[in-house]
mmCIF file of C-alpha atoms and ligand atoms in Angstrom:
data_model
loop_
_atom_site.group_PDB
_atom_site.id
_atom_site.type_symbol
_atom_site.label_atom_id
_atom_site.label_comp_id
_atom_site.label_asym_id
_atom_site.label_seq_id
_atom_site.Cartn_x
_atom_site.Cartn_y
_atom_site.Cartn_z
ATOM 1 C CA UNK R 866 214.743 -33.241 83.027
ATOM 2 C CA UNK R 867 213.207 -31.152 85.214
ATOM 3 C CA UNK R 868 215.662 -27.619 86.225
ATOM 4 C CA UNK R 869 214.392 -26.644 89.267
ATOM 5 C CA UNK R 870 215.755 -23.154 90.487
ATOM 6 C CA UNK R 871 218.128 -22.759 93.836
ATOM 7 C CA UNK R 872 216.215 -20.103 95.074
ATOM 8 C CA UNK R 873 212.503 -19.496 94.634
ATOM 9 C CA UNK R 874 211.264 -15.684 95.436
ATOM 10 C CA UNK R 875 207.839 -15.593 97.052
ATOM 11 C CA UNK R 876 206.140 -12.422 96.156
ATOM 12 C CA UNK R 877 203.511 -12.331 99.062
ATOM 13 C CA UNK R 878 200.261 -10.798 97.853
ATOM 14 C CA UNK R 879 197.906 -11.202 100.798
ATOM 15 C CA UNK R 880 197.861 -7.917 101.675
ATOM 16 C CA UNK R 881 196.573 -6.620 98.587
ATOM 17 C CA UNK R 882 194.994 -9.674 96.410
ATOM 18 C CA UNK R 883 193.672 -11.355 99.168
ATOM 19 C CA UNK R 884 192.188 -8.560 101.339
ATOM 20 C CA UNK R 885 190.404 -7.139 98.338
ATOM 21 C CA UNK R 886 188.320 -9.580 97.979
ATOM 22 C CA UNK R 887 187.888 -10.438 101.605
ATOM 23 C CA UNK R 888 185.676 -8.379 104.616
ATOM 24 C CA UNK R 889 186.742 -5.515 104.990
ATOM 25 C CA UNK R 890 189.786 -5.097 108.149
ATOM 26 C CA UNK R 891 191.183 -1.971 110.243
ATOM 27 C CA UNK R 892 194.434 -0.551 109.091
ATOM 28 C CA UNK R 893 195.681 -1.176 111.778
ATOM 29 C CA UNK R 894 195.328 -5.220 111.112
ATOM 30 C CA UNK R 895 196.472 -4.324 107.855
ATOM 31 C CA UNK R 896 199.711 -3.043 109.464
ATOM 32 C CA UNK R 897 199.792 -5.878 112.031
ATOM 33 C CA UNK R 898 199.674 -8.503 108.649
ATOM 34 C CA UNK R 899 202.358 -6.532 107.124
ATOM 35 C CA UNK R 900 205.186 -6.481 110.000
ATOM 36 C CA UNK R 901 204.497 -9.956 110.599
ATOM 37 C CA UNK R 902 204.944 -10.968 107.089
ATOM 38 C CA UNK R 903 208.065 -9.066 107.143
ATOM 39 C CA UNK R 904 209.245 -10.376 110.304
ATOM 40 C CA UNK R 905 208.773 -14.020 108.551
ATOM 41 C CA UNK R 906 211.164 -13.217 106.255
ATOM 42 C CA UNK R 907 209.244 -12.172 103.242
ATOM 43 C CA UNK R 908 210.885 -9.562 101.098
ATOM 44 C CA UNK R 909 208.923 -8.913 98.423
ATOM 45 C CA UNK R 910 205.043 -8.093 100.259
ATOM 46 C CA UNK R 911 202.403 -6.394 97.947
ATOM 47 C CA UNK R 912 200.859 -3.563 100.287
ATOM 48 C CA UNK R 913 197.986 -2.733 98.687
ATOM 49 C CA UNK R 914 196.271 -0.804 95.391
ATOM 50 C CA UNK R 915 196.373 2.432 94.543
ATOM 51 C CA UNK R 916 192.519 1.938 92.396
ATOM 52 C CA UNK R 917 188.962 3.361 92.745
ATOM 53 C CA UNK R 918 188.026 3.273 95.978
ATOM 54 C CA UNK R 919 184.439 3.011 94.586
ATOM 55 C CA UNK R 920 185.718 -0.277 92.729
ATOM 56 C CA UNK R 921 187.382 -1.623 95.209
ATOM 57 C CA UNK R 922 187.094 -0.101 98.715
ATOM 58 C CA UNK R 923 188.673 -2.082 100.556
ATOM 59 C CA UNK R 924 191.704 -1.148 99.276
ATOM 60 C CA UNK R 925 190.988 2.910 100.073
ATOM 61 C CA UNK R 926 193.661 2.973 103.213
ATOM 62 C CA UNK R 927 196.109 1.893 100.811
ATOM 63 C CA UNK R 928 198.330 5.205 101.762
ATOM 64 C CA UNK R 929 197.661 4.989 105.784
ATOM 65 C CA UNK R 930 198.753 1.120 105.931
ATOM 66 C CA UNK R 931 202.179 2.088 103.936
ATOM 67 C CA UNK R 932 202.307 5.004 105.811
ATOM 68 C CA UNK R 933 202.238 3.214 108.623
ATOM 69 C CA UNK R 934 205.349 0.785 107.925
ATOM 70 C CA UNK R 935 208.835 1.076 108.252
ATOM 71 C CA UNK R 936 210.718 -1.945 106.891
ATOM 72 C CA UNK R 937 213.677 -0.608 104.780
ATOM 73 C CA UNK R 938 214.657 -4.114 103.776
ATOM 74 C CA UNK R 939 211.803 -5.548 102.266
ATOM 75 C CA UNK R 940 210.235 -4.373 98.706
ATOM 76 C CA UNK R 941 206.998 -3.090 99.162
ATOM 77 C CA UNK R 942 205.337 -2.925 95.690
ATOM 78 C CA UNK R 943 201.400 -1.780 95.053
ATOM 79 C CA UNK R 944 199.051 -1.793 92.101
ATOM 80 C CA UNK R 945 198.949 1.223 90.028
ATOM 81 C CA UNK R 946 196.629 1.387 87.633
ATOM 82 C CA UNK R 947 196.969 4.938 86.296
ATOM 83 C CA UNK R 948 198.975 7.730 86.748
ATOM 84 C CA UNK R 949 196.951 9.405 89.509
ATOM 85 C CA UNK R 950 197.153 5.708 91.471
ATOM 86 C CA UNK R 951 200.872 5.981 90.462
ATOM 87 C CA UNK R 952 201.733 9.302 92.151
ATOM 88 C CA UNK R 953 199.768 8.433 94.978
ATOM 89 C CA UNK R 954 202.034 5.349 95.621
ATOM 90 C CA UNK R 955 204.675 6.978 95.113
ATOM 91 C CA UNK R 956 203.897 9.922 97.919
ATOM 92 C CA UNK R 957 204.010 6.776 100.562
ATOM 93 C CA UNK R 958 207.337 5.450 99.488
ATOM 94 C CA UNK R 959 206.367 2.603 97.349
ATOM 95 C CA UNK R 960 209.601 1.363 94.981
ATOM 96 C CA UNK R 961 208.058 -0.565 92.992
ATOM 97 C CA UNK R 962 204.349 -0.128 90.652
ATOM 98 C CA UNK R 963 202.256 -3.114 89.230
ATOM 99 C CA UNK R 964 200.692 -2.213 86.545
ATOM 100 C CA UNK R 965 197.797 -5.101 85.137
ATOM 101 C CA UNK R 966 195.892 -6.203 82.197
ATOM 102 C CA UNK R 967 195.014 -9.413 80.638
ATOM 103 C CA UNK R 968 195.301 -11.533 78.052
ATOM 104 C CA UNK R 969 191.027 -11.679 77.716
ATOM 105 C CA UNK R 970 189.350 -8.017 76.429
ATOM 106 C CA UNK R 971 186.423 -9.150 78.262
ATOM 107 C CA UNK R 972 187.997 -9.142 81.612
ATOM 108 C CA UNK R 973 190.215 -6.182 81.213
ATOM 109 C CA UNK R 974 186.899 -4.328 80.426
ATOM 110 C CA UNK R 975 185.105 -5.375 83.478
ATOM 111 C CA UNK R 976 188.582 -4.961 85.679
ATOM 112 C CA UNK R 977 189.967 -1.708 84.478
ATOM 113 C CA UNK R 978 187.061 -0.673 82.281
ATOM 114 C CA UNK R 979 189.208 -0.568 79.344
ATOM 115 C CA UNK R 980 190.259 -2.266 76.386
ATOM 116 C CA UNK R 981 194.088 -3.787 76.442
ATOM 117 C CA UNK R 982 195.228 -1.350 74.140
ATOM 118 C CA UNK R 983 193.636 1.181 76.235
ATOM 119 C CA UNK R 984 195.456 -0.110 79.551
ATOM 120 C CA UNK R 985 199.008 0.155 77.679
ATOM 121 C CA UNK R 986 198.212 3.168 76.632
ATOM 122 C CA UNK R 987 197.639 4.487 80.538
ATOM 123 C CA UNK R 988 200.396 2.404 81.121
ATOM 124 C CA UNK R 989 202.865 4.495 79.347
ATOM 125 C CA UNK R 990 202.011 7.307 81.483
ATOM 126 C CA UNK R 991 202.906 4.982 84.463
ATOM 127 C CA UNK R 992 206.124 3.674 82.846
ATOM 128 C CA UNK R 993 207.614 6.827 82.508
ATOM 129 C CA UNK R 994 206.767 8.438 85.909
ATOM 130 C CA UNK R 995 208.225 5.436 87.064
ATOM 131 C CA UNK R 996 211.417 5.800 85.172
ATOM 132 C CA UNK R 997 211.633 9.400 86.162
ATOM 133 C CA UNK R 998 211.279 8.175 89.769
ATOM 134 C CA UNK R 999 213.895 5.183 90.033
ATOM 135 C CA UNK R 1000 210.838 3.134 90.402
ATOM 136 C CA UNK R 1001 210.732 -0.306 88.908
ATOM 137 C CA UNK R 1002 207.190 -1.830 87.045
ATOM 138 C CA UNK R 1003 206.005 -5.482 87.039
ATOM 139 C CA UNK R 1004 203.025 -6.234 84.623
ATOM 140 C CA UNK R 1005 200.455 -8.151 85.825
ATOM 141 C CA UNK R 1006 198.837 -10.595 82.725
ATOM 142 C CA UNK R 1007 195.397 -12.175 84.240
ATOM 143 C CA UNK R 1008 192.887 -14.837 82.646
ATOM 144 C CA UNK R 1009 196.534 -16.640 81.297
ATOM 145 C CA UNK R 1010 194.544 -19.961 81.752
ATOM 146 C CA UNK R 1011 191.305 -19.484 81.810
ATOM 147 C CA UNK R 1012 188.527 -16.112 81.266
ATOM 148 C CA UNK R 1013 185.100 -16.286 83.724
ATOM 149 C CA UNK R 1014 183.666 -14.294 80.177
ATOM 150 C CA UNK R 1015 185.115 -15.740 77.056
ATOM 151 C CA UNK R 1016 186.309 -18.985 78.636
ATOM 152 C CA UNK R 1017 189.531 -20.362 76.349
ATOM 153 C CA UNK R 1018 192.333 -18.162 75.924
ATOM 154 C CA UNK R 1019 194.913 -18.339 73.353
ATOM 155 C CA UNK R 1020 197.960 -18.609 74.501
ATOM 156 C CA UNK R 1021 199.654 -16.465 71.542
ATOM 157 C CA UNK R 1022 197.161 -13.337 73.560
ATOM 158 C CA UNK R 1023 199.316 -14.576 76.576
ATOM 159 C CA UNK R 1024 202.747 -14.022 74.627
ATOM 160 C CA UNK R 1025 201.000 -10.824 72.588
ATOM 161 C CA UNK R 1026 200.083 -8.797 75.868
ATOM 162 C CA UNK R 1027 203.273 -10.305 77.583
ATOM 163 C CA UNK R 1028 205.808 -8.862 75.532
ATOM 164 C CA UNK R 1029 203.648 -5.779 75.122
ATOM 165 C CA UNK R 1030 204.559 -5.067 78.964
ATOM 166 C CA UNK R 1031 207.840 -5.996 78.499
ATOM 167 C CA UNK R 1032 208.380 -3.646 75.397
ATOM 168 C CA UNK R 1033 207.083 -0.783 77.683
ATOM 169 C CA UNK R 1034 209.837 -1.608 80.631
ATOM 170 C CA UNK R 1035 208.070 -4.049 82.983
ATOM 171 C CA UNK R 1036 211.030 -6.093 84.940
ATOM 172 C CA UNK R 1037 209.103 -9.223 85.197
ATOM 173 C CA UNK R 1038 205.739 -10.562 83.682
ATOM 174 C CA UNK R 1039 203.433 -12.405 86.409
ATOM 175 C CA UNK R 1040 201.371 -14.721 84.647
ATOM 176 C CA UNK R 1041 197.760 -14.569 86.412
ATOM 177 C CA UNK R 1042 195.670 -18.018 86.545
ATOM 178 C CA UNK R 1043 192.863 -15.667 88.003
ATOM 179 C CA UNK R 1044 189.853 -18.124 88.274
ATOM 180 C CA UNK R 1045 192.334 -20.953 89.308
ATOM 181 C CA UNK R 1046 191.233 -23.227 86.032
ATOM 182 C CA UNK R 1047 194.612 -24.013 84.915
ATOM 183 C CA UNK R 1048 196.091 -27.719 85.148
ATOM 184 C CA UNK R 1049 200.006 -29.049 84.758
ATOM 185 C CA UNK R 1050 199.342 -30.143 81.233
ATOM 186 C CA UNK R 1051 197.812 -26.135 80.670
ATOM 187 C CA UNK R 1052 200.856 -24.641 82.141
ATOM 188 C CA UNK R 1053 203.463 -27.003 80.359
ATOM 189 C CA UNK R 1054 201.786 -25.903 76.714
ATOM 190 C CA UNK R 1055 201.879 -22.140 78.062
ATOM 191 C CA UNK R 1056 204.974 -22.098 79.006
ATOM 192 C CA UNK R 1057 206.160 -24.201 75.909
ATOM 193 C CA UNK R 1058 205.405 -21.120 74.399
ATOM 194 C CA UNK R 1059 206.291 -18.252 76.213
ATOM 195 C CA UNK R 1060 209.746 -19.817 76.952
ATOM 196 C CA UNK R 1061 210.789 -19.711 73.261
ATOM 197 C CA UNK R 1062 210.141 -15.762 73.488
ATOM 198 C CA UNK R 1063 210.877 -14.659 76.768
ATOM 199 C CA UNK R 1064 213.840 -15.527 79.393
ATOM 200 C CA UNK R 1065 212.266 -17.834 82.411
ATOM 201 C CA UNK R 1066 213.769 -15.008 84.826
ATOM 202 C CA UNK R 1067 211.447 -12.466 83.570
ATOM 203 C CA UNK R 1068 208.816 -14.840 84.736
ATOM 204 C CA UNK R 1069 206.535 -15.635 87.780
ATOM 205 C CA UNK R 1070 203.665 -17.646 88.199
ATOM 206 C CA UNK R 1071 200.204 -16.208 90.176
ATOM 207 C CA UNK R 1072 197.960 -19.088 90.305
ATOM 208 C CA UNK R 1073 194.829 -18.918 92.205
ATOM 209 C CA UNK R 1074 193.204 -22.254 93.872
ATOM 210 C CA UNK R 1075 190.053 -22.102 92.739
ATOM 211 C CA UNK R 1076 189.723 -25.648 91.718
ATOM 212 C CA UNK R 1077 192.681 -27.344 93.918
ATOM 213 C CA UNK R 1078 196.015 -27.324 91.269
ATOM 214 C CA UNK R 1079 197.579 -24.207 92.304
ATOM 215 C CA UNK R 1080 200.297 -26.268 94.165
ATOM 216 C CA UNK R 1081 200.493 -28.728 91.370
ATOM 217 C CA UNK R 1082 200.794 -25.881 88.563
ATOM 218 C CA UNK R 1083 203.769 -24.127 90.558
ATOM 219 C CA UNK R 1084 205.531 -27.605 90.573
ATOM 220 C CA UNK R 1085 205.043 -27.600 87.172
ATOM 221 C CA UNK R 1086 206.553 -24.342 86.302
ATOM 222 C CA UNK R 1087 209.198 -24.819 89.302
ATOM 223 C CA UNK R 1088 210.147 -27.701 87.200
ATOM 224 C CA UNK R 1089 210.592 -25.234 83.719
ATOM 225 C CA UNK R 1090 213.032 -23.152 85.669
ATOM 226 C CA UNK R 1091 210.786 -20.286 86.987
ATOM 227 C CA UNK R 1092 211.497 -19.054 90.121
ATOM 228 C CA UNK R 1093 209.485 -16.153 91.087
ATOM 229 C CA UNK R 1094 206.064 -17.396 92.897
ATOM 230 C CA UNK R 1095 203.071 -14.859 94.028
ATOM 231 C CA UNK R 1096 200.974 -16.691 96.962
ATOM 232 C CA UNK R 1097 199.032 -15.209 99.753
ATOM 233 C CA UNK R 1098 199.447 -16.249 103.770
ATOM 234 C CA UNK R 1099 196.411 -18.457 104.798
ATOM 235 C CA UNK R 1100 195.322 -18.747 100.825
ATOM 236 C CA UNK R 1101 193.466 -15.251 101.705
ATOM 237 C CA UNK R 1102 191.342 -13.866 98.780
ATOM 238 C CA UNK R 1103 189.793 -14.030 95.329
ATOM 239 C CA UNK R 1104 189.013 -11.337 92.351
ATOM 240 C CA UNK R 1105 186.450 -8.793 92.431
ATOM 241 C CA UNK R 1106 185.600 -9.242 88.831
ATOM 242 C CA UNK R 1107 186.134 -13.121 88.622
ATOM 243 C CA UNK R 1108 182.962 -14.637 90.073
ATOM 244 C CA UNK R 1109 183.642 -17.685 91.751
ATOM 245 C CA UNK R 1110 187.238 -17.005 91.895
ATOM 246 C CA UNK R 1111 188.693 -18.623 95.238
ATOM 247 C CA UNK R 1112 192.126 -16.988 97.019
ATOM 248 C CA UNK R 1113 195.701 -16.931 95.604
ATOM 249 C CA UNK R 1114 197.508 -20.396 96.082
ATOM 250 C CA UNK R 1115 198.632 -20.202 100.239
ATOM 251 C CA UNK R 1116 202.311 -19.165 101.073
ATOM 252 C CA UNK R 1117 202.705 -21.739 103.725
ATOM 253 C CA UNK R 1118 201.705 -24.145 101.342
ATOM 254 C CA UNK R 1119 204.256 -23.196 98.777
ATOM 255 C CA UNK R 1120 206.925 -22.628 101.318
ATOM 256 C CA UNK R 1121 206.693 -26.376 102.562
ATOM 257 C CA UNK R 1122 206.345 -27.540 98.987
ATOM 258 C CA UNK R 1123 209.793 -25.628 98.244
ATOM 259 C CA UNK R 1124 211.558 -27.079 101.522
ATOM 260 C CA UNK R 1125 210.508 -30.932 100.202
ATOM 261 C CA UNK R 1126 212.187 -30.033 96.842
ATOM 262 C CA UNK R 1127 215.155 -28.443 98.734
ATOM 263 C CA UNK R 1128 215.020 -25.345 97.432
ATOM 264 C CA UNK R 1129 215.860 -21.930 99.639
ATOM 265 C CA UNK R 1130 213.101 -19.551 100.170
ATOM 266 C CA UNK R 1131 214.286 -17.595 103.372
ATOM 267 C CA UNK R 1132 210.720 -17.870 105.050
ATOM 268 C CA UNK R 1133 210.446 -19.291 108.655
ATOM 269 C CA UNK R 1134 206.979 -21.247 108.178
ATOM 270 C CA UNK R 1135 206.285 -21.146 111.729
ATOM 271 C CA UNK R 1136 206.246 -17.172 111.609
ATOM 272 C CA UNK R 1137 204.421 -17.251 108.871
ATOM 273 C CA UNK R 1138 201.390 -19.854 109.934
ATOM 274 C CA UNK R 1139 201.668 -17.218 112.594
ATOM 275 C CA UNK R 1140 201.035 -14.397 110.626
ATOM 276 C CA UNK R 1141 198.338 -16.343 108.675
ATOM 277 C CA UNK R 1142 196.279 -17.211 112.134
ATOM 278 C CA UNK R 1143 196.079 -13.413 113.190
ATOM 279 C CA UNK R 1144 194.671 -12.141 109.821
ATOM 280 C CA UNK R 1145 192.080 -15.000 109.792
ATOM 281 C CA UNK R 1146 191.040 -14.605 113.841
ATOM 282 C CA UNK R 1147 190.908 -10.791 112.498
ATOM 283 C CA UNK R 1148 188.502 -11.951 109.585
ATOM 284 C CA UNK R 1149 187.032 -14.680 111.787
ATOM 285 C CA UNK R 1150 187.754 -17.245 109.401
ATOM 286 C CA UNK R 1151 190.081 -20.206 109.342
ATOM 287 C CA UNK R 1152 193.222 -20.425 107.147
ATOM 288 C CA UNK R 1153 192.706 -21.658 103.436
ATOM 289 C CA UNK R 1154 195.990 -24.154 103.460
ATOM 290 C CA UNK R 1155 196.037 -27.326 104.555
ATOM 291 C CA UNK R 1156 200.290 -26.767 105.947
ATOM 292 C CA UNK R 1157 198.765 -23.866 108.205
ATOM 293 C CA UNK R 1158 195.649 -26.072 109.457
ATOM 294 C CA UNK R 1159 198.197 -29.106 110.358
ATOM 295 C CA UNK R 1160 200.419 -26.757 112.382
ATOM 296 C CA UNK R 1161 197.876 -25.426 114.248
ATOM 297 C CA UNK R 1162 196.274 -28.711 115.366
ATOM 298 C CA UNK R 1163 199.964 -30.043 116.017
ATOM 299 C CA UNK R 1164 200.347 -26.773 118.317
ATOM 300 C CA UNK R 1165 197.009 -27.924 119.748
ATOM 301 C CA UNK R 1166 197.996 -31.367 120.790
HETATM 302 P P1 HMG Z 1712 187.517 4.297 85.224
HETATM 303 O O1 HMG Z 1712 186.105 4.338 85.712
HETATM 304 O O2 HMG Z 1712 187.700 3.715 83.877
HETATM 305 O O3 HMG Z 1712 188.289 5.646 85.173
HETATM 306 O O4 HMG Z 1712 188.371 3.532 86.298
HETATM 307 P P2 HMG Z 1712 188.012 7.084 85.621
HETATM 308 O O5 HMG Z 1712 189.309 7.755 85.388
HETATM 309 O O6 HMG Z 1712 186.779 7.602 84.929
HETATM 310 O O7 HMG Z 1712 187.752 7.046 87.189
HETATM 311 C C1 HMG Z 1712 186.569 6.583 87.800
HETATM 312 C C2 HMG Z 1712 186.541 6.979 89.251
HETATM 313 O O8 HMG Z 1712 187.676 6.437 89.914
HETATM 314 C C3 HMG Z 1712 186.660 8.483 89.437
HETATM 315 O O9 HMG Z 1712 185.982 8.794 90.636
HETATM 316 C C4 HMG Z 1712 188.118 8.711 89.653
HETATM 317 O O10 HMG Z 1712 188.383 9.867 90.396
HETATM 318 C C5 HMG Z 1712 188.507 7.473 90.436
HETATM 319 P P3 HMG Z 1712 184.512 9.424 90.635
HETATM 320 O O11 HMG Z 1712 184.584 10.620 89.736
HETATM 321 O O12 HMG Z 1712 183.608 8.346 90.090
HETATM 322 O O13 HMG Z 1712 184.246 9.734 92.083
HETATM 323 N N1 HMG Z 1712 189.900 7.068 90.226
HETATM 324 C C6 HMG Z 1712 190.747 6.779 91.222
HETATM 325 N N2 HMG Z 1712 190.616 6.819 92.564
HETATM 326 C C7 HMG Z 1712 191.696 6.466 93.291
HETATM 327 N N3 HMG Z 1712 192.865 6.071 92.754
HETATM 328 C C8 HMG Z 1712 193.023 6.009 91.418
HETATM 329 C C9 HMG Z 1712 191.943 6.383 90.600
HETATM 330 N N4 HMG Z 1712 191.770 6.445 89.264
HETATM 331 C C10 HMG Z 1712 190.530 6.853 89.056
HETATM 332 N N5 HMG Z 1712 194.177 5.606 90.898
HETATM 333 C C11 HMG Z 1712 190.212 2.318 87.234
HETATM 334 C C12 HMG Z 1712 189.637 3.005 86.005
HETATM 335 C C13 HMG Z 1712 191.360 1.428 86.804
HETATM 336 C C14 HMG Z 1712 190.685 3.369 88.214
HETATM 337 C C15 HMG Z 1712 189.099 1.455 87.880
HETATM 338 O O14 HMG Z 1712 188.587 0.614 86.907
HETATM 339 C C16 HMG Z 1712 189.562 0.636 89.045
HETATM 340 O O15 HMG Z 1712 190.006 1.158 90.056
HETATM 341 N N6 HMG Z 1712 189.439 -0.716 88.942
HETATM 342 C C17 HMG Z 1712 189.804 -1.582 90.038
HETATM 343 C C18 HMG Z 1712 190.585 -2.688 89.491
HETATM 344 C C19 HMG Z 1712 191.072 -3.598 90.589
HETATM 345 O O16 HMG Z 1712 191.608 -3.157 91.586
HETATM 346 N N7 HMG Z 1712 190.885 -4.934 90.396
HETATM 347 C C20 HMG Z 1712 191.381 -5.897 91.271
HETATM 348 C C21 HMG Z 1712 192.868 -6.010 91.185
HETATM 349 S S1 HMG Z 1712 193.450 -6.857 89.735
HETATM 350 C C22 HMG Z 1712 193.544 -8.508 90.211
HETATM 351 O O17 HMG Z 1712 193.127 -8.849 91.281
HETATM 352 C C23 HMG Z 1712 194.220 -9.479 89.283
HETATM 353 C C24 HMG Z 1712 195.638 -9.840 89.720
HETATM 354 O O18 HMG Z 1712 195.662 -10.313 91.045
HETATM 355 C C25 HMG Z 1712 196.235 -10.883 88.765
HETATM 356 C C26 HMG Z 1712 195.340 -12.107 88.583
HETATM 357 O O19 HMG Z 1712 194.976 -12.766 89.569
HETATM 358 O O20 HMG Z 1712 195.005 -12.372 87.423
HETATM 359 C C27 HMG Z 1712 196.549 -8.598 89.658
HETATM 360 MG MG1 MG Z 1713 195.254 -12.358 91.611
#
């Protein structure tokens, strides 16, 4: 029987996930994105990374975008590599750190240049500047489904690295599908497993769209009682270091999937197609979700 949650928190990550890997935008449309997220009702919004600038610089005006905002009731959270990208986060007012690694040694190599012991090891650093700070810590797991270097991954790395973050004080584990190759029947066995370990609430699902079943793999873990979701307005994005990789599953999409099943979400979809349409005339591009596309051609008719 499926146990589908009340109340499903979005944690939007087009800010940071999806302009990473997208052309490069002014602050100020960083901003612009931001507010209107906010102003659709998202709470949780991922502003941006505190990481080489080298590796990734489109991220480098991480501190003038948060700068910039002033939305006291919505959780802006940032990735934080190391300590350095943790104090720098922390200058600009940023509550909460995500901290990431993965569940393939391949990947973590070519994403944070390190092994995963190595990245809890910097972690720890993180951690407890963030408990000296009030500050809370999500862990980010990638390559849960899937590695774009070794291929298969075992799901016992999953639980390993999982718990790992947990051990060190992470709040919540987001399980990464970073190339998008997951399917239901993948995410059922996963979460067979995790499930036994760790409590669904300490859960949430990042599934990127690479080959089409992000919406279908929420469902599925929507159905195992998770109820934490990371998406991105307008589908915006990829990974740096996963070839290939399309953008994170779109919010729109997951918001209308959520009011079919009758579960609350406090988004207005309307803002947020809204939202969506000015990043993508920013980036010249048109929306990756097919809920945003309809409502702008029903707008046109
Ligand atoms: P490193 O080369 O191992 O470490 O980088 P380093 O300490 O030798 O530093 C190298 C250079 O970076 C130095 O500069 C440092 O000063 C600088 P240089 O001397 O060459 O001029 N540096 C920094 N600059 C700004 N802020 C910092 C910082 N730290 C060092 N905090 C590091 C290690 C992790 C920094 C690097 O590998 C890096 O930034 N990687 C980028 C990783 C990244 O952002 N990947 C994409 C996000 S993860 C993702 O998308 C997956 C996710 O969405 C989940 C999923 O989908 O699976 C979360
Ligand atoms: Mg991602």
């Amino acid at each position: 029987m499926a146990q589908f949650p009340d109340f499903v928190r979005i944690v939007e990550v087009g800010a940071r996930d999806g302009l990473q890997n997208e052309a490069a935008v002014s602050t100020q449309d960083k901003v612009a994105l931001i507010n209107a997220l906010a102003d659709a009702g998202l709470k949780d919004i991922e502003a941006g990374a505190f990481v080489s600038p080298k590796w990734v610089p489109q991220m480098a005006d991480s501190s003038d975008v948060i700068s910039a905002l002033n939305l006291p009731n919505v959780n802006l959270s940032a990735l934080t590599p190391n300590l350095r990208g943790a104090e720098a986060a922390k200058q600009v007012g940023i509550q909460e750190f995500a901290i990431f690694t993965a569940a393939s040694e391949a990947f973590c190599q070519k994403n944070i240049n390190c092994s995963i012991d190595e990245s809890i090891d910097r972690f720890k650093d993180v951690m407890d500047f963030a408990k000296a700070n009030n500050i809370r810590v999500r862990g980010y797991v990638s390559c849960v489904m899937g590695c774009p270097y070794q291929g298969d991954v075992d799901y016992n790395d999953v639980l390993k690295v999982s718990e790992r973050l947990l051990e060190l004080g992470c709040y919540e584990i987001s399980l990464g599908d970073t190339i998008g190759v997951g399917t239901a029947k993948k995410v059922d066995e996963l979460l067979d497993l995790l499930l036994q370990h760790i409590d669904k609430s300490k859960l949430a699902v990042h599934f990127h769209d690479t080959y089409g079943q992000a919406l279908t793999n929420i469902y599925t873990a929507l159905t195992r009682g998770i109820a934490t979701v990371d998406s991105a307005v307008a589908g915006l994005g990829g990974c740096p270091y996963a070839k290939g990789a399309s953008g994170n599953v779109a919010t729109e999409d997951v918001v209308y999937l959520l009011q079919g099943l009758g579960i609350e979400h406090g988004i207005d979809l309307e803002r947020l197609a809204k939202a969506g349409w000015a990043i993508c005339s920013a980036l010249n591009k048109q929306p990756v979700s097919k809920v945003s596309l309809a409502l702008k051609n029903t707008q046109n008719n």
